[in-house]
Each structure stands twice: as structure tokens, then as C-alpha cells.
Amino acid sequence: MWIGAASFEDRCHASLKVLEKQSAHISQAIVLDYPTRIQPEREGELKRSQNREAILGYVGRDSQLHRIPSYRFGAFLGILADLHAAHRKARGEVQYAFDITCLTKIHTLALAYWLATTPELPRVLIAYSRPHDYGSPIRKVWDKGAWLEVVVAPFDIDPKPLATGVAGIALLGHEGDRLRLALHEVPLDEGVVIVVASDDPRLDLAAEAQNRWLLDDISRQKDPTSISLARVPLWDMARLKKIVTETSDRAQARGMRLVLYPFGPKPLIFGASIFALSSYLLGTWYAYPIPRTYDLDYTVGVGTTYWAALTKC
């Protein structure tokens, strides 16, 4: 079963193209269709409509199409819970293939939470198609008018009462303006800033340019141990797990909130969330500015599609 999102980005159906080439059978599909605003609007809606049709061409028109707000954590959890309950009742063998490429970041967090807290899951594959290039990062200037609000919330509905203090895990990508706003809303006292070490210098350049202000702040801090900087390859989950678990354990021992600032590539967002929740479920939060609109040139083209099998953390 394939679960993914229709988007104005062409890479939203790249994993389906791979599956078709491998003659893989898709028995069912759930397609999220976000009612987001895109600029320019006409071109954006046309692109999203074309990609939605392409997805339905792969998975069939009897697939479940869910039009849900892009920022509702609980809405996606409800879809996942219903999906799993139906499959458990049917008692048939199934494999989930989650394409996180064009899920919103908050739904990537919701998926991680669901996988970390749901027992007796079937086999799970994670797909991610990276872009050929990112759009024009210099256009993404921080402006409070660009955001609806900043969501600061715990992952769990019954979080642990915590003392003051924030330990943060900031994942850097090409949304430096969004990260800056999240840090302004929830300043961190200590933690780690994670930058992806890509094999494509163009993607690294976009992240470095967008987050230069933060990297400069880290280099000038008086206590170099309070906020550390780590570079992690896109799929080095062993290194990511070590960094996140150490930060989570330290926050838990001190009674601090652990806050994720999820603005890096989706595989790192997904992995960091899974590892943090496995270590510190009741103390992990996220800070998430909701954008008013999305740029049509958010990314350009389609790069490599990666696959990973989920195992117990």
C-alpha cells in the first residue's frame, strides 16, 4: 500500500515511477491533497492538478483521496489509525510504503509519532525523492507576514510536566527564515544544530546560505559546548541516532523540554523524530511556523529516489 501526497513538485510521484519499473503491485493507496496556496497561484494549481492526475494514473482512481489541512497533526494521525485498524480487521498481509517526499513537515512528524507508538505494525518502507536542485533561496526572506502562526506543541497528548529549559535539535535546510522564526518563538538553551552533508554541493550551498546567520552565531558563542554543530550524511541513520539520543537523554535527565526544529531534508526530520520519541516520548515537542503560501519554485526537478526499510529503534 502506497501513502503519499500530491504536490506542485514533480518529485511527489517519483517513487511510483520506480515501483512501476520494478513491476511492483500497489493494492491500495492513500493520497493526501493539501489545500495550500501556491505562488504564482494559477501555475501552481495547474502543476498540482497535473501531478495529482499522474499519481492517480499509477495507483488507480478508486484510491482514497484525502483533502486535509497541511498543518493538522491530528488529522493525519486519524487517517493512519483508521488505515491500520482496517488492515488488522481484515487480517491480510500488507506492506506500507510511505513516500515522505511531499508530506508536509508536520505530517512527517506525525508519521514518525504514529510509527513510534503503534504496536504490531506490518512491514514498512520509507521512500524519499530528493530534488535536482532547490529554488531561489535568496527570495525566501524572513517576514512575519509570510506566516499564519507558529505551532509549539508536544508530540504526545499527555506530555510530562517539565521544568524550565529547552534542549533543541535544529535541522538545517533551505528554510532559514522559518527556522529563525521558530527559534525566536522558542529559544533554545542548549542542544545541537544538524546540517546535512550531501553528495551534491548545490544542495549544501542552499542550506549554508540560508542559515549563515545561525552558523555565525554558533561560531561566536562563549560556551562552545552549549550548542554544538554536527554534519550528518542524508542516510547515515546510525550517526543521527547517536546524536539525537545523546541530546534526548541529557534533556530527560535535566527535566528539560526537547524541541525539534524540523527544517532539514525529510529523511533527517523523520529519523530525528523517530529517535527522539523512542528515547523521550513524553518530553519531546516541536516548533513549526505555518506558511501562508508556498513558492512554485520551492524545488526544481527530480533527483535520486531512496528507499529504506523501517526497523525497531
PDB file of C-alpha atoms in Angstrom:
ATOM      1  CA  MET A   1       0.000   0.000   0.000  1.00  0.00           C
ATOM      2  CA  TRP A   2       1.362   3.402  -1.045  1.00  0.00           C
ATOM      3  CA  ILE A   3       0.784   6.513   1.094  1.00  0.00           C
ATOM      4  CA  GLY A   4       1.963   9.906  -0.109  1.00  0.00           C
ATOM      5  CA  ALA A   5       0.944  13.433  -1.044  1.00  0.00           C
ATOM      6  CA  ALA A   6       0.077  15.181  -4.288  1.00  0.00           C
ATOM      7  CA  SER A   7       2.056  18.358  -4.767  1.00  0.00           C
ATOM      8  CA  PHE A   8       3.099  21.024  -7.225  1.00  0.00           C
ATOM      9  CA  GLU A   9       6.558  19.386  -7.064  1.00  0.00           C
ATOM     10  CA  ASP A  10       7.146  16.770  -9.760  1.00  0.00           C
ATOM     11  CA  ARG A  11       9.051  14.558  -7.343  1.00  0.00           C
ATOM     12  CA  CYS A  12       5.808  13.753  -5.482  1.00  0.00           C
ATOM     13  CA  HIS A  13       5.243  10.717  -7.733  1.00  0.00           C
ATOM     14  CA  ALA A  14       8.847   9.692  -8.429  1.00  0.00           C
ATOM     15  CA  SER A  15       8.620   6.661  -6.105  1.00  0.00           C
ATOM     16  CA  LEU A  16       5.591   5.406  -8.031  1.00  0.00           C
ATOM     17  CA  LYS A  17       7.569   5.566 -11.241  1.00  0.00           C
ATOM     18  CA  VAL A  18      10.261   3.427  -9.600  1.00  0.00           C
ATOM     19  CA  LEU A  19       7.678   0.906  -8.377  1.00  0.00           C
ATOM     20  CA  GLU A  20       6.150   0.687 -11.854  1.00  0.00           C
ATOM     21  CA  LYS A  21       9.550  -0.047 -13.390  1.00  0.00           C
ATOM     22  CA  GLN A  22      10.006  -2.835 -10.842  1.00  0.00           C
ATOM     23  CA  SER A  23       6.531  -4.232 -11.666  1.00  0.00           C
ATOM     24  CA  ALA A  24       5.509  -3.837  -8.030  1.00  0.00           C
ATOM     25  CA  HIS A  25       1.808  -4.317  -7.314  1.00  0.00           C
ATOM     26  CA  ILE A  26       0.075  -1.456  -5.488  1.00  0.00           C
ATOM     27  CA  SER A  27      -3.047  -2.915  -3.923  1.00  0.00           C
ATOM     28  CA  GLN A  28      -4.293   0.321  -2.352  1.00  0.00           C
ATOM     29  CA  ALA A  29      -3.231   3.924  -1.981  1.00  0.00           C
ATOM     30  CA  ILE A  30      -3.904   6.917   0.219  1.00  0.00           C
ATOM     31  CA  VAL A  31      -3.200  10.276  -1.393  1.00  0.00           C
ATOM     32  CA  LEU A  32      -3.121  13.469   0.654  1.00  0.00           C
ATOM     33  CA  ASP A  33      -4.224  16.544  -1.263  1.00  0.00           C
ATOM     34  CA  TYR A  34      -3.361  19.726   0.603  1.00  0.00           C
ATOM     35  CA  PRO A  35      -5.461  22.885   0.084  1.00  0.00           C
ATOM     36  CA  THR A  36      -2.384  25.092   0.289  1.00  0.00           C
ATOM     37  CA  ARG A  37      -1.885  28.388  -1.517  1.00  0.00           C
ATOM     38  CA  ILE A  38       0.850  28.459  -4.133  1.00  0.00           C
ATOM     39  CA  GLN A  39       2.509  31.456  -5.741  1.00  0.00           C
ATOM     40  CA  PRO A  40       2.087  32.089  -8.638  1.00  0.00           C
ATOM     41  CA  GLU A  41      -1.406  30.689  -7.995  1.00  0.00           C
ATOM     42  CA  ARG A  42      -2.564  29.736 -11.500  1.00  0.00           C
ATOM     43  CA  GLU A  43       0.635  27.970 -12.477  1.00  0.00           C
ATOM     44  CA  GLY A  44       0.833  26.303  -9.069  1.00  0.00           C
ATOM     45  CA  GLU A  45      -2.688  24.886  -9.189  1.00  0.00           C
ATOM     46  CA  LEU A  46      -2.132  23.627 -12.727  1.00  0.00           C
ATOM     47  CA  LYS A  47       1.056  21.861 -11.664  1.00  0.00           C
ATOM     48  CA  ARG A  48      -0.599  20.288  -8.636  1.00  0.00           C
ATOM     49  CA  SER A  49      -3.547  19.120 -10.746  1.00  0.00           C
ATOM     50  CA  GLN A  50      -1.211  17.537 -13.294  1.00  0.00           C
ATOM     51  CA  ASN A  51       0.732  15.713 -10.584  1.00  0.00           C
ATOM     52  CA  ARG A  52      -2.460  14.546  -8.877  1.00  0.00           C
ATOM     53  CA  GLU A  53      -3.588  13.035 -12.164  1.00  0.00           C
ATOM     54  CA  ALA A  54      -0.187  11.401 -12.615  1.00  0.00           C
ATOM     55  CA  ILE A  55      -0.442   9.781  -9.155  1.00  0.00           C
ATOM     56  CA  LEU A  56      -3.956   8.502  -9.817  1.00  0.00           C
ATOM     57  CA  GLY A  57      -2.697   7.116 -13.110  1.00  0.00           C
ATOM     58  CA  TYR A  58      -0.244   4.965 -11.167  1.00  0.00           C
ATOM     59  CA  VAL A  59      -2.450   3.937  -8.213  1.00  0.00           C
ATOM     60  CA  GLY A  60      -5.943   3.913  -9.731  1.00  0.00           C
ATOM     61  CA  ARG A  61      -8.915   6.243  -9.364  1.00  0.00           C
ATOM     62  CA  ASP A  62     -10.504   4.145  -6.628  1.00  0.00           C
ATOM     63  CA  SER A  63      -7.704   5.217  -4.270  1.00  0.00           C
ATOM     64  CA  GLN A  64      -8.501   7.194  -1.139  1.00  0.00           C
ATOM     65  CA  LEU A  65      -8.006  10.920  -1.744  1.00  0.00           C
ATOM     66  CA  HIS A  66      -7.915  12.935   1.492  1.00  0.00           C
ATOM     67  CA  ARG A  67      -8.069  16.712   1.356  1.00  0.00           C
ATOM     68  CA  ILE A  68      -6.785  17.770   4.778  1.00  0.00           C
ATOM     69  CA  PRO A  69      -5.088  20.915   6.109  1.00  0.00           C
ATOM     70  CA  SER A  70      -1.341  20.751   5.653  1.00  0.00           C
ATOM     71  CA  TYR A  71      -0.620  21.662   9.279  1.00  0.00           C
ATOM     72  CA  ARG A  72      -3.076  19.416  11.179  1.00  0.00           C
ATOM     73  CA  PHE A  73      -1.006  16.869  13.098  1.00  0.00           C
ATOM     74  CA  GLY A  74      -4.056  15.003  14.395  1.00  0.00           C
ATOM     75  CA  ALA A  75      -5.839  14.821  11.032  1.00  0.00           C
ATOM     76  CA  PHE A  76      -3.109  12.666   9.538  1.00  0.00           C
ATOM     77  CA  LEU A  77      -2.896  10.551  12.708  1.00  0.00           C
ATOM     78  CA  GLY A  78      -6.600   9.802  12.339  1.00  0.00           C
ATOM     79  CA  ILE A  79      -6.136   8.617   8.754  1.00  0.00           C
ATOM     80  CA  LEU A  80      -3.239   6.379   9.798  1.00  0.00           C
ATOM     81  CA  ALA A  81      -5.175   4.918  12.736  1.00  0.00           C
ATOM     82  CA  ASP A  82      -8.174   4.099  10.526  1.00  0.00           C
ATOM     83  CA  LEU A  83      -5.888   2.545   7.925  1.00  0.00           C
ATOM     84  CA  HIS A  84      -4.178   0.284  10.450  1.00  0.00           C
ATOM     85  CA  ALA A  85      -7.438  -0.706  12.140  1.00  0.00           C
ATOM     86  CA  ALA A  86      -8.929  -1.749   8.789  1.00  0.00           C
ATOM     87  CA  HIS A  87      -5.919  -3.881   7.909  1.00  0.00           C
ATOM     88  CA  ARG A  88      -5.834  -5.553  11.314  1.00  0.00           C
ATOM     89  CA  LYS A  89      -9.525  -6.388  11.000  1.00  0.00           C
ATOM     90  CA  ALA A  90      -9.030  -7.826   7.511  1.00  0.00           C
ATOM     91  CA  ARG A  91      -6.063  -9.901   8.776  1.00  0.00           C
ATOM     92  CA  GLY A  92      -4.471  -9.777   5.351  1.00  0.00           C
ATOM     93  CA  GLU A  93      -0.774  -9.393   4.757  1.00  0.00           C
ATOM     94  CA  VAL A  94       0.187  -5.872   3.750  1.00  0.00           C
ATOM     95  CA  GLN A  95       3.279  -3.722   3.366  1.00  0.00           C
ATOM     96  CA  TYR A  96       3.121   0.033   3.823  1.00  0.00           C
ATOM     97  CA  ALA A  97       5.209   2.232   1.524  1.00  0.00           C
ATOM     98  CA  PHE A  98       5.241   5.780   2.880  1.00  0.00           C
ATOM     99  CA  ASP A  99       6.546   8.376   0.454  1.00  0.00           C
ATOM    100  CA  ILE A 100       7.594  11.257   2.710  1.00  0.00           C
ATOM    101  CA  THR A 101       8.874  13.404  -0.165  1.00  0.00           C
ATOM    102  CA  CYS A 102       5.951  15.830  -0.292  1.00  0.00           C
ATOM    103  CA  LEU A 103       4.311  15.232   3.045  1.00  0.00           C
ATOM    104  CA  THR A 104       4.404  18.483   4.953  1.00  0.00           C
ATOM    105  CA  LYS A 105       6.998  18.541   7.679  1.00  0.00           C
ATOM    106  CA  ILE A 106       4.336  18.387  10.376  1.00  0.00           C
ATOM    107  CA  HIS A 107       2.828  15.270   8.780  1.00  0.00           C
ATOM    108  CA  THR A 108       6.302  13.755   8.605  1.00  0.00           C
ATOM    109  CA  LEU A 109       6.468  14.326  12.376  1.00  0.00           C
ATOM    110  CA  ALA A 110       3.001  12.791  12.782  1.00  0.00           C
ATOM    111  CA  LEU A 111       4.042   9.726  10.802  1.00  0.00           C
ATOM    112  CA  ALA A 112       7.123   9.304  12.982  1.00  0.00           C
ATOM    113  CA  TYR A 113       4.982   9.566  16.121  1.00  0.00           C
ATOM    114  CA  TRP A 114       2.488   7.013  14.799  1.00  0.00           C
ATOM    115  CA  LEU A 115       5.202   4.541  13.856  1.00  0.00           C
ATOM    116  CA  ALA A 116       6.976   5.007  17.203  1.00  0.00           C
ATOM    117  CA  THR A 117       3.819   4.401  19.237  1.00  0.00           C
ATOM    118  CA  THR A 118       1.814   1.848  17.226  1.00  0.00           C
ATOM    119  CA  PRO A 119       2.342  -1.821  18.104  1.00  0.00           C
ATOM    120  CA  GLU A 120       2.181  -4.748  15.684  1.00  0.00           C
ATOM    121  CA  LEU A 121       2.981  -2.818  12.543  1.00  0.00           C
ATOM    122  CA  PRO A 122       3.418  -4.663   9.253  1.00  0.00           C
ATOM    123  CA  ARG A 123       6.477  -4.188   7.080  1.00  0.00           C
ATOM    124  CA  VAL A 124       7.169  -0.508   6.448  1.00  0.00           C
ATOM    125  CA  LEU A 125       9.150   1.092   3.639  1.00  0.00           C
ATOM    126  CA  ILE A 126      10.077   4.770   3.530  1.00  0.00           C
ATOM    127  CA  ALA A 127      10.628   6.476   0.168  1.00  0.00           C
ATOM    128  CA  TYR A 128      12.174   9.881  -0.445  1.00  0.00           C
ATOM    129  CA  SER A 129      12.972  11.554  -3.760  1.00  0.00           C
ATOM    130  CA  ARG A 130      15.318  14.451  -3.459  1.00  0.00           C
ATOM    131  CA  PRO A 131      15.106  17.394  -5.856  1.00  0.00           C
ATOM    132  CA  HIS A 132      17.554  18.051  -8.630  1.00  0.00           C
ATOM    133  CA  ASP A 133      18.031  21.493  -7.091  1.00  0.00           C
ATOM    134  CA  TYR A 134      16.409  23.862  -4.633  1.00  0.00           C
ATOM    135  CA  GLY A 135      14.659  27.008  -5.825  1.00  0.00           C
ATOM    136  CA  SER A 136      15.861  30.570  -5.332  1.00  0.00           C
ATOM    137  CA  PRO A 137      16.835  30.737  -1.638  1.00  0.00           C
ATOM    138  CA  ILE A 138      17.551  34.475  -1.790  1.00  0.00           C
ATOM    139  CA  ARG A 139      13.807  35.052  -2.378  1.00  0.00           C
ATOM    140  CA  LYS A 140      12.893  33.446   0.929  1.00  0.00           C
ATOM    141  CA  VAL A 141      13.371  36.482   3.137  1.00  0.00           C
ATOM    142  CA  TRP A 142      12.167  36.317   6.737  1.00  0.00           C
ATOM    143  CA  ASP A 143       8.947  38.305   7.036  1.00  0.00           C
ATOM    144  CA  LYS A 144       6.364  37.830   9.769  1.00  0.00           C
ATOM    145  CA  GLY A 145       3.628  38.461   7.209  1.00  0.00           C
ATOM    146  CA  ALA A 146       4.603  35.223   5.463  1.00  0.00           C
ATOM    147  CA  TRP A 147       3.386  33.061   8.344  1.00  0.00           C
ATOM    148  CA  LEU A 148      -0.057  32.263   9.726  1.00  0.00           C
ATOM    149  CA  GLU A 149       1.177  31.295  13.181  1.00  0.00           C
ATOM    150  CA  VAL A 150       3.838  29.297  14.972  1.00  0.00           C
ATOM    151  CA  VAL A 151       2.691  25.955  16.388  1.00  0.00           C
ATOM    152  CA  VAL A 152       4.581  24.899  19.524  1.00  0.00           C
ATOM    153  CA  ALA A 153       3.209  21.599  20.773  1.00  0.00           C
ATOM    154  CA  PRO A 154       4.125  18.270  22.366  1.00  0.00           C
ATOM    155  CA  PHE A 155       4.014  15.131  20.244  1.00  0.00           C
ATOM    156  CA  ASP A 156       2.055  13.225  22.883  1.00  0.00           C
ATOM    157  CA  ILE A 157      -1.405  14.251  24.109  1.00  0.00           C
ATOM    158  CA  ASP A 158      -0.331  13.660  27.717  1.00  0.00           C
ATOM    159  CA  PRO A 159       3.123  15.244  27.956  1.00  0.00           C
ATOM    160  CA  LYS A 160       5.269  15.073  31.042  1.00  0.00           C
ATOM    161  CA  PRO A 161       5.279  18.171  33.311  1.00  0.00           C
ATOM    162  CA  LEU A 162       8.732  19.654  32.850  1.00  0.00           C
ATOM    163  CA  ALA A 163      10.966  22.223  34.481  1.00  0.00           C
ATOM    164  CA  THR A 164      12.003  25.296  32.545  1.00  0.00           C
ATOM    165  CA  GLY A 165      14.685  24.966  29.926  1.00  0.00           C
ATOM    166  CA  VAL A 166      14.790  23.927  26.287  1.00  0.00           C
ATOM    167  CA  ALA A 167      17.177  21.493  24.678  1.00  0.00           C
ATOM    168  CA  GLY A 168      16.871  21.767  20.935  1.00  0.00           C
ATOM    169  CA  ILE A 169      17.592  19.719  17.845  1.00  0.00           C
ATOM    170  CA  ALA A 170      17.633  22.072  14.868  1.00  0.00           C
ATOM    171  CA  LEU A 171      17.709  20.500  11.423  1.00  0.00           C
ATOM    172  CA  LEU A 172      19.006  22.897   8.799  1.00  0.00           C
ATOM    173  CA  GLY A 173      17.735  23.065   5.237  1.00  0.00           C
ATOM    174  CA  HIS A 174      16.910  25.858   2.826  1.00  0.00           C
ATOM    175  CA  GLU A 175      14.267  27.487   5.063  1.00  0.00           C
ATOM    176  CA  GLY A 176      16.480  29.635   7.243  1.00  0.00           C
ATOM    177  CA  ASP A 177      13.727  32.240   7.625  1.00  0.00           C
ATOM    178  CA  ARG A 178      11.358  29.641   9.012  1.00  0.00           C
ATOM    179  CA  LEU A 179      13.948  28.306  11.437  1.00  0.00           C
ATOM    180  CA  ARG A 180      14.760  31.816  12.626  1.00  0.00           C
ATOM    181  CA  LEU A 181      11.102  32.443  13.439  1.00  0.00           C
ATOM    182  CA  ALA A 182      10.797  29.119  15.296  1.00  0.00           C
ATOM    183  CA  LEU A 183      13.904  29.893  17.375  1.00  0.00           C
ATOM    184  CA  HIS A 184      12.567  33.379  18.077  1.00  0.00           C
ATOM    185  CA  GLU A 185       9.363  31.802  19.409  1.00  0.00           C
ATOM    186  CA  VAL A 186      11.134  29.046  21.373  1.00  0.00           C
ATOM    187  CA  PRO A 187      14.777  29.991  22.115  1.00  0.00           C
ATOM    188  CA  LEU A 188      16.949  27.027  22.996  1.00  0.00           C
ATOM    189  CA  ASP A 189      19.260  26.892  25.997  1.00  0.00           C
ATOM    190  CA  GLU A 190      21.383  24.065  24.688  1.00  0.00           C
ATOM    191  CA  GLY A 191      21.317  21.431  22.006  1.00  0.00           C
ATOM    192  CA  VAL A 192      22.630  20.536  18.589  1.00  0.00           C
ATOM    193  CA  VAL A 193      22.364  22.038  15.119  1.00  0.00           C
ATOM    194  CA  ILE A 194      22.455  19.386  12.393  1.00  0.00           C
ATOM    195  CA  VAL A 195      23.491  20.155   8.832  1.00  0.00           C
ATOM    196  CA  VAL A 196      23.134  17.557   6.095  1.00  0.00           C
ATOM    197  CA  ALA A 197      26.401  16.500   4.449  1.00  0.00           C
ATOM    198  CA  SER A 198      25.160  15.907   0.921  1.00  0.00           C
ATOM    199  CA  ASP A 199      26.971  14.441  -2.058  1.00  0.00           C
ATOM    200  CA  ASP A 200      25.580  17.343  -4.083  1.00  0.00           C
ATOM    201  CA  PRO A 201      27.314  20.684  -3.379  1.00  0.00           C
ATOM    202  CA  ARG A 202      24.370  22.656  -4.793  1.00  0.00           C
ATOM    203  CA  LEU A 203      22.073  21.429  -2.029  1.00  0.00           C
ATOM    204  CA  ASP A 204      24.712  22.106   0.619  1.00  0.00           C
ATOM    205  CA  LEU A 205      25.185  25.630  -0.734  1.00  0.00           C
ATOM    206  CA  ALA A 206      21.480  26.427  -0.374  1.00  0.00           C
ATOM    207  CA  ALA A 207      21.461  25.290   3.262  1.00  0.00           C
ATOM    208  CA  GLU A 208      24.668  27.139   4.114  1.00  0.00           C
ATOM    209  CA  ALA A 209      23.420  30.376   2.520  1.00  0.00           C
ATOM    210  CA  GLN A 210      20.021  30.244   4.232  1.00  0.00           C
ATOM    211  CA  ASN A 211      21.424  29.526   7.693  1.00  0.00           C
ATOM    212  CA  ARG A 212      24.624  31.589   7.690  1.00  0.00           C
ATOM    213  CA  TRP A 213      23.249  33.780  10.492  1.00  0.00           C
ATOM    214  CA  LEU A 214      22.905  30.760  12.806  1.00  0.00           C
ATOM    215  CA  LEU A 215      26.238  29.199  11.854  1.00  0.00           C
ATOM    216  CA  ASP A 216      27.943  32.530  12.591  1.00  0.00           C
ATOM    217  CA  ASP A 217      26.170  32.742  15.972  1.00  0.00           C
ATOM    218  CA  ILE A 218      27.393  29.274  16.895  1.00  0.00           C
ATOM    219  CA  SER A 219      30.983  30.136  15.981  1.00  0.00           C
ATOM    220  CA  ARG A 220      30.823  33.237  18.218  1.00  0.00           C
ATOM    221  CA  GLN A 221      29.196  31.665  21.284  1.00  0.00           C
ATOM    222  CA  LYS A 222      31.116  31.982  24.530  1.00  0.00           C
ATOM    223  CA  ASP A 223      30.408  28.415  25.640  1.00  0.00           C
ATOM    224  CA  PRO A 224      31.126  26.152  22.639  1.00  0.00           C
ATOM    225  CA  THR A 225      29.570  23.167  24.412  1.00  0.00           C
ATOM    226  CA  SER A 226      26.088  24.678  24.860  1.00  0.00           C
ATOM    227  CA  ILE A 227      25.077  24.451  21.192  1.00  0.00           C
ATOM    228  CA  SER A 228      27.105  22.075  19.056  1.00  0.00           C
ATOM    229  CA  LEU A 229      27.230  21.690  15.286  1.00  0.00           C
ATOM    230  CA  ALA A 230      27.096  18.291  13.586  1.00  0.00           C
ATOM    231  CA  ARG A 231      27.209  17.307   9.913  1.00  0.00           C
ATOM    232  CA  VAL A 232      25.308  14.145   9.058  1.00  0.00           C
ATOM    233  CA  PRO A 233      25.050  12.429   5.650  1.00  0.00           C
ATOM    234  CA  LEU A 234      21.491  12.191   4.359  1.00  0.00           C
ATOM    235  CA  TRP A 235      21.026   8.485   5.167  1.00  0.00           C
ATOM    236  CA  ASP A 236      23.534   7.975   7.997  1.00  0.00           C
ATOM    237  CA  MET A 237      20.872   6.959  10.496  1.00  0.00           C
ATOM    238  CA  ALA A 238      23.391   5.396  12.880  1.00  0.00           C
ATOM    239  CA  ARG A 239      25.170   8.730  13.373  1.00  0.00           C
ATOM    240  CA  LEU A 240      21.881  10.627  13.537  1.00  0.00           C
ATOM    241  CA  LYS A 241      20.555   8.220  16.167  1.00  0.00           C
ATOM    242  CA  LYS A 242      23.667   8.664  18.319  1.00  0.00           C
ATOM    243  CA  ILE A 243      23.433  12.465  18.215  1.00  0.00           C
ATOM    244  CA  VAL A 244      19.685  12.634  18.835  1.00  0.00           C
ATOM    245  CA  THR A 245      19.683  10.004  21.582  1.00  0.00           C
ATOM    246  CA  GLU A 246      22.519  11.703  23.464  1.00  0.00           C
ATOM    247  CA  THR A 247      20.702  15.048  23.287  1.00  0.00           C
ATOM    248  CA  SER A 248      17.390  13.455  24.298  1.00  0.00           C
ATOM    249  CA  ASP A 249      18.894  11.573  27.229  1.00  0.00           C
ATOM    250  CA  ARG A 250      20.612  14.708  28.508  1.00  0.00           C
ATOM    251  CA  ALA A 251      17.373  16.714  28.274  1.00  0.00           C
ATOM    252  CA  GLN A 252      15.429  13.996  30.071  1.00  0.00           C
ATOM    253  CA  ALA A 253      17.994  13.768  32.863  1.00  0.00           C
ATOM    254  CA  ARG A 254      17.715  17.535  33.413  1.00  0.00           C
ATOM    255  CA  GLY A 255      13.929  17.690  33.179  1.00  0.00           C
ATOM    256  CA  MET A 256      14.048  19.897  30.083  1.00  0.00           C
ATOM    257  CA  ARG A 257      11.774  20.015  27.084  1.00  0.00           C
ATOM    258  CA  LEU A 258      13.324  18.570  23.950  1.00  0.00           C
ATOM    259  CA  VAL A 259      12.203  20.696  20.993  1.00  0.00           C
ATOM    260  CA  LEU A 260      12.626  19.725  17.352  1.00  0.00           C
ATOM    261  CA  TYR A 261      13.069  22.479  14.777  1.00  0.00           C
ATOM    262  CA  PRO A 262      12.323  20.379  11.668  1.00  0.00           C
ATOM    263  CA  PHE A 263      13.604  22.312   8.658  1.00  0.00           C
ATOM    264  CA  GLY A 264      16.143  19.992   7.057  1.00  0.00           C
ATOM    265  CA  PRO A 265      15.679  17.249   4.456  1.00  0.00           C
ATOM    266  CA  LYS A 266      12.762  14.912   5.192  1.00  0.00           C
ATOM    267  CA  PRO A 267      14.880  11.788   5.898  1.00  0.00           C
ATOM    268  CA  LEU A 268      16.678  13.640   8.703  1.00  0.00           C
ATOM    269  CA  ILE A 269      13.406  15.076  10.035  1.00  0.00           C
ATOM    270  CA  PHE A 270      11.812  11.639  10.027  1.00  0.00           C
ATOM    271  CA  GLY A 271      14.824   9.894  11.556  1.00  0.00           C
ATOM    272  CA  ALA A 272      15.397  12.527  14.245  1.00  0.00           C
ATOM    273  CA  SER A 273      11.732  12.350  15.243  1.00  0.00           C
ATOM    274  CA  ILE A 274      11.715   8.564  15.492  1.00  0.00           C
ATOM    275  CA  PHE A 275      14.901   8.520  17.595  1.00  0.00           C
ATOM    276  CA  ALA A 276      13.804  11.371  19.885  1.00  0.00           C
ATOM    277  CA  LEU A 277      10.398   9.796  20.508  1.00  0.00           C
ATOM    278  CA  SER A 278      11.941   6.389  21.159  1.00  0.00           C
ATOM    279  CA  SER A 279      14.181   7.997  23.765  1.00  0.00           C
ATOM    280  CA  TYR A 280      11.973  10.691  25.319  1.00  0.00           C
ATOM    281  CA  LEU A 281       8.360  10.314  24.177  1.00  0.00           C
ATOM    282  CA  LEU A 282       6.627  12.435  26.812  1.00  0.00           C
ATOM    283  CA  GLY A 283       9.141  15.276  26.751  1.00  0.00           C
ATOM    284  CA  THR A 284       9.534  15.890  23.011  1.00  0.00           C
ATOM    285  CA  TRP A 285       7.928  18.930  21.368  1.00  0.00           C
ATOM    286  CA  TYR A 286       8.156  20.668  18.001  1.00  0.00           C
ATOM    287  CA  ALA A 287       8.167  24.303  16.824  1.00  0.00           C
ATOM    288  CA  TYR A 288       6.560  24.804  13.430  1.00  0.00           C
ATOM    289  CA  PRO A 289       5.721  28.101  11.667  1.00  0.00           C
ATOM    290  CA  ILE A 290       2.801  27.640   9.249  1.00  0.00           C
ATOM    291  CA  PRO A 291       3.420  29.411   5.927  1.00  0.00           C
ATOM    292  CA  ARG A 292       0.721  31.461   4.213  1.00  0.00           C
ATOM    293  CA  THR A 293       1.872  30.382   0.753  1.00  0.00           C
ATOM    294  CA  TYR A 294       4.382  28.082  -0.930  1.00  0.00           C
ATOM    295  CA  ASP A 295       6.721  29.098  -3.755  1.00  0.00           C
ATOM    296  CA  LEU A 296       6.201  27.246  -7.018  1.00  0.00           C
ATOM    297  CA  ASP A 297       9.980  27.125  -7.405  1.00  0.00           C
ATOM    298  CA  TYR A 298      10.426  25.612  -3.923  1.00  0.00           C
ATOM    299  CA  THR A 299      12.407  22.851  -5.629  1.00  0.00           C
ATOM    300  CA  VAL A 300      13.422  22.130  -9.203  1.00  0.00           C
ATOM    301  CA  GLY A 301      13.316  18.748 -10.927  1.00  0.00           C
ATOM    302  CA  VAL A 302      13.723  15.223  -9.586  1.00  0.00           C
ATOM    303  CA  GLY A 303      16.905  13.624  -8.315  1.00  0.00           C
ATOM    304  CA  THR A 304      17.538  10.199  -6.805  1.00  0.00           C
ATOM    305  CA  THR A 305      14.761   8.209  -5.124  1.00  0.00           C
ATOM    306  CA  TYR A 306      15.904   6.490  -1.915  1.00  0.00           C
ATOM    307  CA  TRP A 307      14.258   3.595  -0.103  1.00  0.00           C
ATOM    308  CA  ALA A 308      14.679   2.429   3.474  1.00  0.00           C
ATOM    309  CA  ALA A 309      13.074  -0.394   5.457  1.00  0.00           C
ATOM    310  CA  LEU A 310      11.948   0.648   8.930  1.00  0.00           C
ATOM    311  CA  THR A 311      13.264  -1.446  11.801  1.00  0.00           C
ATOM    312  CA  LYS A 312      12.654  -1.175  15.526  1.00  0.00           C
ATOM    313  CA  CYS A 313      14.753   1.574  17.111  1.00  0.00           C
TER     314      CYS A 313
END
